[in-house]
Short mmCIF file of C-alpha atoms and ligand atoms in Angstrom, two decimals:
data_model
loop_
_atom_site.label_atom_id
_atom_site.label_comp_id
_atom_site.label_asym_id
_atom_site.label_seq_id
_atom_site.Cartn_x
_atom_site.Cartn_y
_atom_site.Cartn_z
CA MET A 1 -27.85 -26.15 -53.80
CA ARG A 2 -25.95 -29.82 -53.88
CA LYS A 3 -26.38 -29.84 -57.88
CA PHE A 4 -24.99 -26.96 -57.48
CA LEU A 5 -22.02 -27.55 -55.81
CA ALA A 6 -21.37 -30.46 -57.70
CA VAL A 7 -20.59 -28.50 -61.01
CA PRO A 8 -17.58 -26.58 -60.27
CA LEU A 9 -16.41 -29.17 -57.65
CA ALA A 10 -16.58 -31.18 -60.62
CA ALA A 11 -14.78 -28.88 -62.97
CA VAL A 12 -11.85 -28.05 -60.15
CA ALA A 13 -10.78 -31.25 -59.70
CA PHE A 14 -10.82 -32.32 -63.63
CA LEU A 15 -8.97 -29.20 -63.84
CA SER A 16 -6.64 -30.10 -61.43
CA PHE A 17 -6.20 -33.54 -63.13
CA ALA A 18 -5.47 -32.29 -66.60
CA ALA A 19 -2.65 -29.94 -64.86
CA THR A 20 -1.11 -33.03 -63.55
CA ILE A 21 -1.11 -34.63 -66.61
CA THR A 22 0.51 -31.68 -67.87
CA ARG A 23 3.56 -31.01 -65.32
CA ALA A 24 4.43 -34.86 -65.71
CA GLN A 25 4.39 -34.42 -69.72
CA GLU A 26 6.49 -31.73 -69.55
CA VAL A 27 9.57 -33.12 -68.23
CA ALA A 28 11.81 -34.56 -70.58
CA GLN A 29 11.69 -32.05 -72.80
CA THR A 30 15.18 -32.98 -74.36
CA PRO A 31 17.26 -36.24 -73.25
CA PRO A 32 17.78 -36.65 -69.41
CA MET A 33 21.01 -35.90 -68.34
CA GLY A 34 22.43 -36.71 -65.32
CA TRP A 35 24.85 -39.72 -63.57
CA ASN A 36 23.35 -43.12 -62.45
CA SER A 37 25.40 -45.61 -59.89
CA TRP A 38 24.78 -48.63 -61.60
CA ASN A 39 27.08 -48.79 -64.41
CA TYR A 40 30.68 -47.92 -62.29
CA PHE A 41 28.85 -49.29 -58.52
CA ALA A 42 26.82 -51.59 -59.26
CA SER A 43 25.17 -52.81 -55.66
CA LYS A 44 28.59 -50.34 -53.74
CA VAL A 45 26.05 -47.57 -54.20
CA ASP A 46 25.66 -46.06 -50.84
CA ASP A 47 24.24 -42.79 -49.09
CA LYS A 48 27.68 -41.02 -49.28
CA GLY A 49 28.46 -42.31 -53.19
CA VAL A 50 25.42 -40.49 -53.85
CA ARG A 51 26.43 -37.40 -51.89
CA ALA A 52 29.88 -37.22 -53.14
CA ALA A 53 28.71 -37.49 -56.36
CA ALA A 54 26.32 -35.19 -56.27
CA ASP A 55 29.22 -32.79 -55.21
CA GLU A 56 31.26 -33.41 -58.12
CA ILE A 57 28.72 -33.37 -60.60
CA VAL A 58 29.07 -29.37 -59.61
CA SER A 59 32.08 -29.06 -59.08
CA THR A 60 33.41 -30.78 -62.32
CA GLY A 61 30.95 -28.11 -64.00
CA MET A 62 28.83 -30.98 -65.14
CA LYS A 63 26.26 -29.22 -63.69
CA ASP A 64 26.41 -26.21 -65.39
CA ALA A 65 27.09 -28.49 -69.17
CA GLY A 66 22.97 -30.06 -67.76
CA TYR A 67 23.41 -33.06 -65.77
CA ILE A 68 20.50 -32.62 -63.55
CA TYR A 69 19.83 -35.99 -62.18
CA VAL A 70 21.08 -38.04 -59.38
CA ASN A 71 20.05 -41.36 -59.99
CA ILE A 72 20.28 -44.26 -57.42
CA ASP A 73 20.00 -48.01 -59.34
CA ASP A 74 19.38 -51.13 -57.99
CA THR A 75 20.26 -52.28 -54.20
CA TRP A 76 18.67 -49.19 -51.92
CA GLN A 77 15.34 -51.19 -51.43
CA GLY A 78 15.22 -52.34 -47.75
CA LYS A 79 12.28 -53.77 -46.29
CA ARG A 80 8.13 -53.28 -45.95
CA ASP A 81 6.82 -52.49 -42.43
CA GLU A 82 3.94 -53.75 -41.40
CA ASN A 83 1.28 -51.40 -43.68
CA GLY A 84 3.18 -52.46 -46.64
CA VAL A 85 5.54 -49.09 -47.16
CA LEU A 86 9.08 -49.69 -48.45
CA HIS A 87 11.91 -48.50 -46.97
CA ALA A 88 15.60 -47.95 -47.87
CA ASN A 89 18.02 -50.53 -46.25
CA GLU A 90 21.04 -49.55 -44.42
CA LYS A 91 23.29 -48.53 -47.09
CA PHE A 92 20.37 -45.37 -46.95
CA PRO A 93 19.52 -44.09 -43.60
CA ASP A 94 17.30 -41.49 -44.76
CA MET A 95 16.06 -41.10 -48.27
CA LYS A 96 14.33 -37.87 -47.62
CA ALA A 97 17.13 -36.07 -46.24
CA LEU A 98 19.53 -37.74 -48.94
CA ALA A 99 17.10 -36.36 -51.61
CA ASP A 100 17.01 -32.29 -49.51
CA TYR A 101 20.91 -33.05 -50.11
CA VAL A 102 20.34 -33.26 -53.64
CA HIS A 103 17.69 -30.84 -54.31
CA SER A 104 20.53 -28.25 -52.20
CA LYS A 105 23.10 -28.63 -54.67
CA GLY A 106 20.04 -27.96 -57.85
CA LEU A 107 19.94 -31.11 -58.79
CA LYS A 108 17.25 -34.02 -58.80
CA LEU A 109 17.06 -37.52 -57.28
CA GLY A 110 16.25 -40.86 -59.15
CA ILE A 111 15.07 -44.07 -57.81
CA TYR A 112 15.12 -47.35 -58.83
CA SER A 113 12.36 -50.21 -59.44
CA GLY A 114 10.33 -52.62 -61.10
CA PRO A 115 6.84 -54.43 -61.44
CA GLY A 116 8.15 -57.13 -60.12
CA ASN A 117 8.36 -58.73 -56.84
CA LEU A 118 11.67 -58.34 -57.04
CA THR A 119 14.72 -56.30 -59.34
CA CYS A 120 17.21 -57.53 -61.14
CA ALA A 121 19.22 -57.76 -58.03
CA LYS A 122 17.09 -59.24 -55.82
CA TYR A 123 15.66 -56.57 -53.62
CA ALA A 124 11.99 -55.48 -53.05
CA GLY A 125 10.15 -54.79 -56.23
CA SER A 126 7.13 -52.95 -56.54
CA LEU A 127 4.87 -55.94 -57.28
CA GLY A 128 1.10 -55.17 -55.88
CA HIS A 129 2.31 -51.68 -54.01
CA GLU A 130 2.48 -49.76 -56.90
CA GLU A 131 0.66 -46.57 -55.74
CA GLN A 132 1.56 -46.56 -52.46
CA ASP A 133 5.79 -46.52 -53.75
CA ALA A 134 4.51 -43.71 -56.05
CA LYS A 135 3.63 -41.88 -53.33
CA THR A 136 6.92 -43.15 -51.13
CA TYR A 137 8.91 -42.02 -53.68
CA ALA A 138 6.97 -38.33 -54.23
CA GLU A 139 7.41 -38.06 -50.29
CA TRP A 140 10.70 -38.39 -50.62
CA GLY A 141 11.46 -35.78 -52.99
CA ILE A 142 11.96 -38.13 -55.78
CA ASP A 143 11.86 -36.83 -59.54
CA TYR A 144 12.92 -40.20 -61.72
CA LEU A 145 12.03 -43.76 -62.06
CA LYS A 146 13.68 -46.27 -63.97
CA TYR A 147 11.20 -49.11 -63.89
CA ASP A 148 13.21 -52.50 -64.68
CA LEU A 149 10.68 -55.80 -65.35
CA CYS A 150 13.07 -58.68 -64.23
CA SER A 151 11.52 -60.68 -62.36
CA PHE A 152 7.80 -59.91 -63.27
CA ARG A 153 8.87 -62.04 -66.31
CA GLU A 154 8.63 -65.15 -64.14
CA ASP A 155 6.03 -63.63 -61.53
CA THR A 156 3.37 -62.72 -63.84
CA MET A 157 4.22 -63.86 -66.98
CA ALA A 158 5.16 -66.37 -67.16
CA LYS A 159 3.22 -67.76 -64.48
CA GLN A 160 -0.11 -66.34 -65.42
CA ALA A 161 0.20 -66.76 -69.07
CA PRO A 162 2.60 -69.86 -69.90
CA ASP A 163 3.41 -70.51 -73.09
CA ASP A 164 1.08 -67.41 -74.90
CA LYS A 165 3.51 -64.93 -76.01
CA ALA A 166 0.82 -61.64 -76.59
CA ALA A 167 -0.65 -62.93 -73.20
CA GLN A 168 2.08 -62.22 -71.73
CA MET A 169 3.28 -58.97 -73.30
CA LYS A 170 -0.55 -57.41 -72.40
CA LEU A 171 0.60 -58.18 -68.68
CA MET A 172 3.58 -56.75 -69.29
CA HIS A 173 1.95 -53.11 -70.67
CA ALA A 174 -0.70 -53.14 -68.08
CA ALA A 175 2.35 -53.01 -65.08
CA TYR A 176 4.15 -50.25 -66.93
CA GLU A 177 0.67 -48.82 -67.50
CA LYS A 178 -0.14 -49.09 -63.58
CA MET A 179 3.78 -47.35 -62.15
CA GLY A 180 2.96 -44.63 -65.12
CA LYS A 181 -0.75 -43.92 -63.86
CA ALA A 182 0.43 -44.32 -60.09
CA LEU A 183 3.50 -41.71 -60.53
CA LYS A 184 1.25 -39.55 -62.52
CA ALA A 185 -1.79 -39.32 -59.24
CA THR A 186 1.26 -38.21 -56.57
CA GLY A 187 0.76 -35.17 -58.30
CA ARG A 188 4.93 -34.74 -58.21
CA PRO A 189 7.05 -34.78 -62.15
CA ILE A 190 8.93 -37.62 -62.11
CA VAL A 191 10.52 -38.72 -65.06
CA TYR A 192 8.97 -42.56 -66.23
CA SER A 193 11.79 -44.34 -67.47
CA LEU A 194 11.02 -48.07 -68.64
CA CYS A 195 13.34 -50.43 -68.67
CA GLN A 196 12.40 -54.04 -70.24
CA TYR A 197 14.93 -53.90 -73.27
CA GLY A 198 13.06 -53.04 -75.81
CA TRP A 199 10.31 -55.69 -75.55
CA ASP A 200 7.43 -55.96 -77.95
CA ALA A 201 8.62 -52.22 -79.67
CA VAL A 202 8.36 -50.74 -76.08
CA TRP A 203 8.92 -47.02 -78.72
CA GLU A 204 5.72 -47.73 -80.21
CA TRP A 205 3.21 -48.19 -76.77
CA ALA A 206 5.59 -46.36 -74.03
CA PRO A 207 4.62 -42.49 -74.66
CA ALA A 208 0.92 -43.55 -74.04
CA LEU A 209 1.85 -44.83 -70.75
CA GLY A 210 3.52 -42.10 -69.10
CA GLY A 211 6.94 -43.38 -70.62
CA ASN A 212 9.40 -40.49 -71.00
CA LEU A 213 11.78 -42.83 -71.74
CA TRP A 214 12.57 -46.57 -72.83
CA ARG A 215 15.59 -48.97 -72.76
CA THR A 216 15.94 -50.05 -76.72
CA THR A 217 18.46 -53.04 -76.11
CA GLY A 218 19.95 -55.54 -73.24
CA ASP A 219 22.50 -53.60 -71.25
CA ILE A 220 25.40 -51.83 -72.36
CA GLN A 221 29.17 -52.75 -71.37
CA ALA A 222 32.26 -50.96 -71.71
CA ASN A 223 33.76 -51.96 -74.74
CA TRP A 224 33.48 -50.59 -77.88
CA ASN A 225 31.30 -54.11 -79.47
CA SER A 226 29.04 -53.39 -76.87
CA MET A 227 28.44 -49.82 -77.97
CA TYR A 228 28.65 -50.35 -81.16
CA THR A 229 25.97 -52.83 -81.25
CA ILE A 230 23.87 -51.28 -79.55
CA LEU A 231 24.43 -48.01 -81.67
CA SER A 232 23.73 -49.58 -84.90
CA GLN A 233 20.53 -51.45 -83.14
CA GLN A 234 18.46 -47.54 -83.25
CA GLU A 235 18.35 -47.54 -86.90
CA GLY A 236 14.66 -47.18 -87.78
CA LEU A 237 14.15 -46.20 -83.78
CA GLN A 238 14.43 -42.38 -84.52
CA SER A 239 10.58 -41.63 -85.84
CA TYR A 240 10.15 -42.74 -82.14
CA ALA A 241 11.86 -39.56 -80.61
CA GLY A 242 10.84 -36.31 -79.33
CA PRO A 243 10.57 -33.84 -76.91
CA GLY A 244 9.41 -35.81 -73.79
CA HIS A 245 9.48 -39.31 -75.02
CA TRP A 246 13.00 -40.46 -76.09
CA ASN A 247 14.76 -43.95 -77.12
CA ASP A 248 17.01 -44.90 -74.43
CA PRO A 249 20.00 -47.31 -76.16
CA ASP A 250 21.40 -47.11 -72.06
CA MET A 251 23.84 -45.26 -69.75
CA LEU A 252 27.23 -44.37 -70.85
CA GLU A 253 30.03 -45.73 -70.66
CA VAL A 254 32.43 -43.02 -71.00
CA GLY A 255 35.19 -42.94 -69.15
CA ASN A 256 34.51 -46.51 -67.67
CA GLY A 257 36.18 -50.25 -68.53
CA ARG A 258 38.05 -50.92 -71.65
CA LEU A 259 36.92 -47.82 -73.56
CA ASN A 260 40.00 -45.49 -74.60
CA ILE A 261 39.96 -41.97 -75.64
CA HIS A 262 38.66 -42.43 -78.86
CA GLU A 263 36.54 -44.75 -78.15
CA ASN A 264 34.79 -42.66 -75.51
CA ARG A 265 34.58 -39.72 -77.67
CA SER A 266 32.81 -41.75 -80.07
CA HIS A 267 30.48 -42.87 -77.59
CA PHE A 268 29.73 -39.62 -76.49
CA SER A 269 29.00 -38.06 -79.85
CA MET A 270 27.16 -40.95 -81.20
CA TRP A 271 24.59 -40.64 -78.14
CA ALA A 272 24.07 -37.16 -78.28
CA MET A 273 23.22 -37.56 -82.54
CA LEU A 274 20.95 -39.89 -81.22
CA ALA A 275 19.25 -37.45 -78.62
CA ALA A 276 19.66 -40.14 -76.21
CA PRO A 277 19.65 -39.46 -72.38
CA LEU A 278 23.09 -38.76 -71.52
CA LEU A 279 23.17 -40.09 -67.65
CA ALA A 280 27.01 -40.55 -67.33
CA GLY A 281 28.13 -43.62 -65.08
CA ASN A 282 31.52 -43.64 -63.98
CA ASP A 283 33.70 -43.17 -60.86
CA LEU A 284 32.92 -39.14 -60.36
CA PRO A 285 35.36 -38.41 -57.96
CA ASN A 286 37.80 -40.03 -59.79
CA MET A 287 37.63 -39.07 -62.94
CA LYS A 288 39.99 -38.41 -65.37
CA PRO A 289 40.73 -34.83 -66.87
CA GLU A 290 39.90 -36.18 -70.30
CA VAL A 291 37.23 -37.68 -69.52
CA LYS A 292 35.71 -34.40 -67.48
CA GLU A 293 36.63 -32.77 -71.56
CA ILE A 294 34.15 -35.40 -72.62
CA LEU A 295 31.32 -35.40 -70.75
CA THR A 296 31.46 -31.69 -70.47
CA ASN A 297 31.89 -30.61 -73.88
CA LYS A 298 28.84 -28.49 -74.28
CA ASP A 299 29.21 -27.92 -78.67
CA VAL A 300 28.42 -31.94 -78.24
CA ILE A 301 25.98 -31.56 -75.70
CA ALA A 302 24.46 -29.01 -77.41
CA ILE A 303 23.72 -31.65 -79.91
CA ASP A 304 22.16 -34.32 -77.97
CA GLN A 305 19.59 -30.95 -76.19
CA ASP A 306 18.73 -29.53 -79.33
CA LYS A 307 15.17 -28.59 -78.90
CA LEU A 308 13.68 -29.96 -82.66
CA GLY A 309 14.96 -33.19 -80.48
CA LYS A 310 15.65 -35.37 -83.90
CA GLN A 311 17.28 -38.36 -83.56
CA ALA A 312 19.74 -38.96 -85.98
CA SER A 313 19.95 -41.49 -89.14
CA ARG A 314 23.03 -43.00 -90.10
CA ILE A 315 22.73 -41.85 -94.11
CA TYR A 316 25.09 -44.43 -95.59
CA SER A 317 28.46 -46.40 -95.04
CA GLU A 318 31.46 -47.23 -96.63
CA GLY A 319 33.86 -49.70 -95.94
CA GLU A 320 34.25 -49.55 -91.69
CA VAL A 321 33.17 -45.99 -92.05
CA ASP A 322 29.53 -44.86 -91.31
CA VAL A 323 28.09 -41.69 -92.09
CA TRP A 324 25.51 -40.07 -89.36
CA GLU A 325 23.05 -37.11 -90.03
CA ARG A 326 20.51 -35.02 -87.30
CA ASP A 327 19.00 -32.29 -88.40
CA LEU A 328 19.23 -29.40 -85.51
CA ALA A 329 16.87 -26.26 -84.74
CA GLY A 330 17.45 -23.10 -87.21
CA GLY A 331 18.19 -25.55 -90.04
CA ALA A 332 21.71 -26.26 -88.67
CA LYS A 333 22.89 -29.91 -89.13
CA ALA A 334 24.79 -32.69 -87.17
CA ILE A 335 27.35 -34.68 -89.56
CA ALA A 336 28.87 -37.91 -87.60
CA VAL A 337 32.00 -39.57 -89.27
CA LEU A 338 32.43 -42.81 -87.43
CA ASN A 339 35.75 -45.58 -88.05
CA ALA A 340 33.99 -48.16 -86.74
CA GLY A 341 36.90 -50.15 -88.14
CA SER A 342 39.93 -51.93 -86.12
CA ASP A 343 42.49 -50.59 -88.13
CA ARG A 344 44.06 -46.97 -88.75
CA VAL A 345 42.44 -46.14 -91.65
CA ALA A 346 38.98 -47.51 -92.87
CA THR A 347 39.49 -50.59 -95.37
CA HIS A 348 39.76 -48.18 -98.35
CA PRO A 349 40.58 -44.34 -98.39
CA PHE A 350 37.43 -42.43 -97.15
CA HIS A 351 35.89 -39.41 -99.27
CA LEU A 352 32.83 -38.12 -98.01
CA SER A 353 30.35 -38.09 -100.36
CA LEU A 354 27.88 -34.15 -99.59
CA GLU A 355 25.48 -35.80 -102.15
CA LYS A 356 24.65 -38.60 -99.91
CA LEU A 357 23.93 -36.42 -97.64
CA GLY A 358 21.70 -34.48 -99.88
CA LEU A 359 23.83 -31.48 -99.46
CA HIS A 360 25.23 -28.90 -102.15
CA GLY A 361 28.62 -26.97 -102.42
CA PRO A 362 30.93 -26.46 -99.58
CA GLN A 363 29.44 -26.81 -95.73
CA LYS A 364 30.79 -24.14 -93.05
CA GLY A 365 31.23 -25.36 -90.30
CA LYS A 366 32.46 -26.24 -86.43
CA ASP A 367 34.73 -29.58 -85.76
CA LEU A 368 33.18 -30.03 -82.03
CA TRP A 369 35.68 -31.81 -81.15
CA SER A 370 38.95 -29.92 -81.89
CA GLY A 371 36.19 -26.59 -81.57
CA LYS A 372 38.20 -25.38 -85.14
CA ASP A 373 36.21 -24.16 -87.93
CA LEU A 374 35.88 -26.37 -90.92
CA THR A 375 34.33 -26.64 -94.49
CA LEU A 376 33.27 -29.80 -95.35
CA THR A 377 33.72 -30.19 -99.31
CA ASP A 378 31.98 -33.01 -101.37
CA ASN A 379 34.31 -36.05 -102.07
CA MET A 380 37.07 -34.47 -98.73
CA PRO A 381 39.33 -37.41 -97.68
CA ILE A 382 39.00 -37.82 -93.81
CA GLU A 383 41.40 -40.08 -92.12
CA LEU A 384 40.06 -41.64 -88.44
CA ALA A 385 42.18 -43.24 -86.43
CA SER A 386 39.99 -46.60 -85.29
CA HIS A 387 37.29 -45.84 -83.36
CA ASP A 388 37.59 -42.42 -83.88
CA ILE A 389 34.97 -39.61 -84.92
CA LEU A 390 34.97 -36.19 -86.87
CA LEU A 391 31.55 -34.35 -85.36
CA VAL A 392 30.62 -31.57 -87.12
CA ARG A 393 27.75 -28.78 -86.79
CA ILE A 394 26.74 -26.98 -90.30
CA GLY A 395 24.56 -24.61 -91.64
CA ALA A 396 22.67 -21.72 -89.87
CA ASN A 397 23.76 -22.25 -86.12
CA GLY A 398 26.97 -23.56 -86.99
CA GLN A 399 28.60 -20.72 -88.66
C1 LIG B 401 19.11 -54.07 -65.40
C2 LIG B 401 18.88 -52.94 -65.87
C3 LIG B 401 20.73 -52.18 -65.43
C4 LIG B 401 20.48 -52.38 -64.34
C5 LIG B 401 20.16 -53.88 -63.57
C6 LIG B 401 20.47 -53.88 -61.79
O1 LIG B 401 18.38 -55.00 -65.24
O2 LIG B 401 19.05 -52.86 -67.33
O3 LIG B 401 20.47 -50.94 -66.33
O4 LIG B 401 19.64 -51.47 -63.72
O5 LIG B 401 19.33 -54.39 -63.70
O6 LIG B 401 20.11 -55.17 -61.02
#
């Protein structure tokens, strides 16, 4: 009798384990979209600010445009109690109530931690409490975790394997794997975002650990050089992106710092070309209309969210102009012509080569910023303001 029962029970356990895995993998089938507190608010994030961001995401139409995750970054953590359970600090009086509020708006809530003792801003990390923290997040109703390496380098990697880079990297993999498993074990679908600045070719091993996205570089800043440097570093990574697992060139700086309108447009267009997560990082309650217009351009968002999930490649550069191309579902394509130069026109007049793009004959399409129809022809002159972009969708769905 005992034996008879054991088999079905094992089968049930296996099936529910398999269902858990499937659920976890189903998240982020397109690049996650939402908002994160860090780029603008940094340590000034609090419950009120997160609720205001959620309200704005709805009232500005961002939710309808696809922005769903409202992500609290560093500095929310308080102290662990006598059982090791982590509580939020006084800026977040009731995390579960906050999650309920965000969910009531049809949005999802994200949170931040790291594998070390301390996060980058020196708040409590998850070292030694991984399962416990994952359970706490699930109990609160958290839907997304950004897990940032920070002090794990000193706490563990440097201490346990001084001068042994390979051993340090193994420790890092194990730490990310541990949290990946802990999240899965909660049974709650939680997007898992790795943040370790692209070390050790993270794109090669993150998906196997349950990673849905991984930062490919150091931190972005709200200026052209930072954005353009990060953009250039995405070349060669395109084969690693796809449904459920994405390269993350960092959160958006659209509307922040010194980026002008052209630069904001180019930044947003190129993140869409890269199939990057679109996590706005600006002050939503004080967003300028032109910034809102950029962040809610549905045609550009459709490029990012295209279900094929194919990241763009830089096909060629001429002078200071870069030409990128991305394949889209249904045989369509997106083409971006970016003037990375600091002068009004590039170093010499730019003419688009369709041949270099593997295209033959005139290509009917749509200019996604003017909203107008546009036909690309071979050798056509394209004049762009400094740091501006032409983003065109051609082919099946673009006609
Ligand atoms: C950095 C991370 C940033 C932000 C910050 C918080 O390591 O790259 O995106 O999360 O930590 O302290």
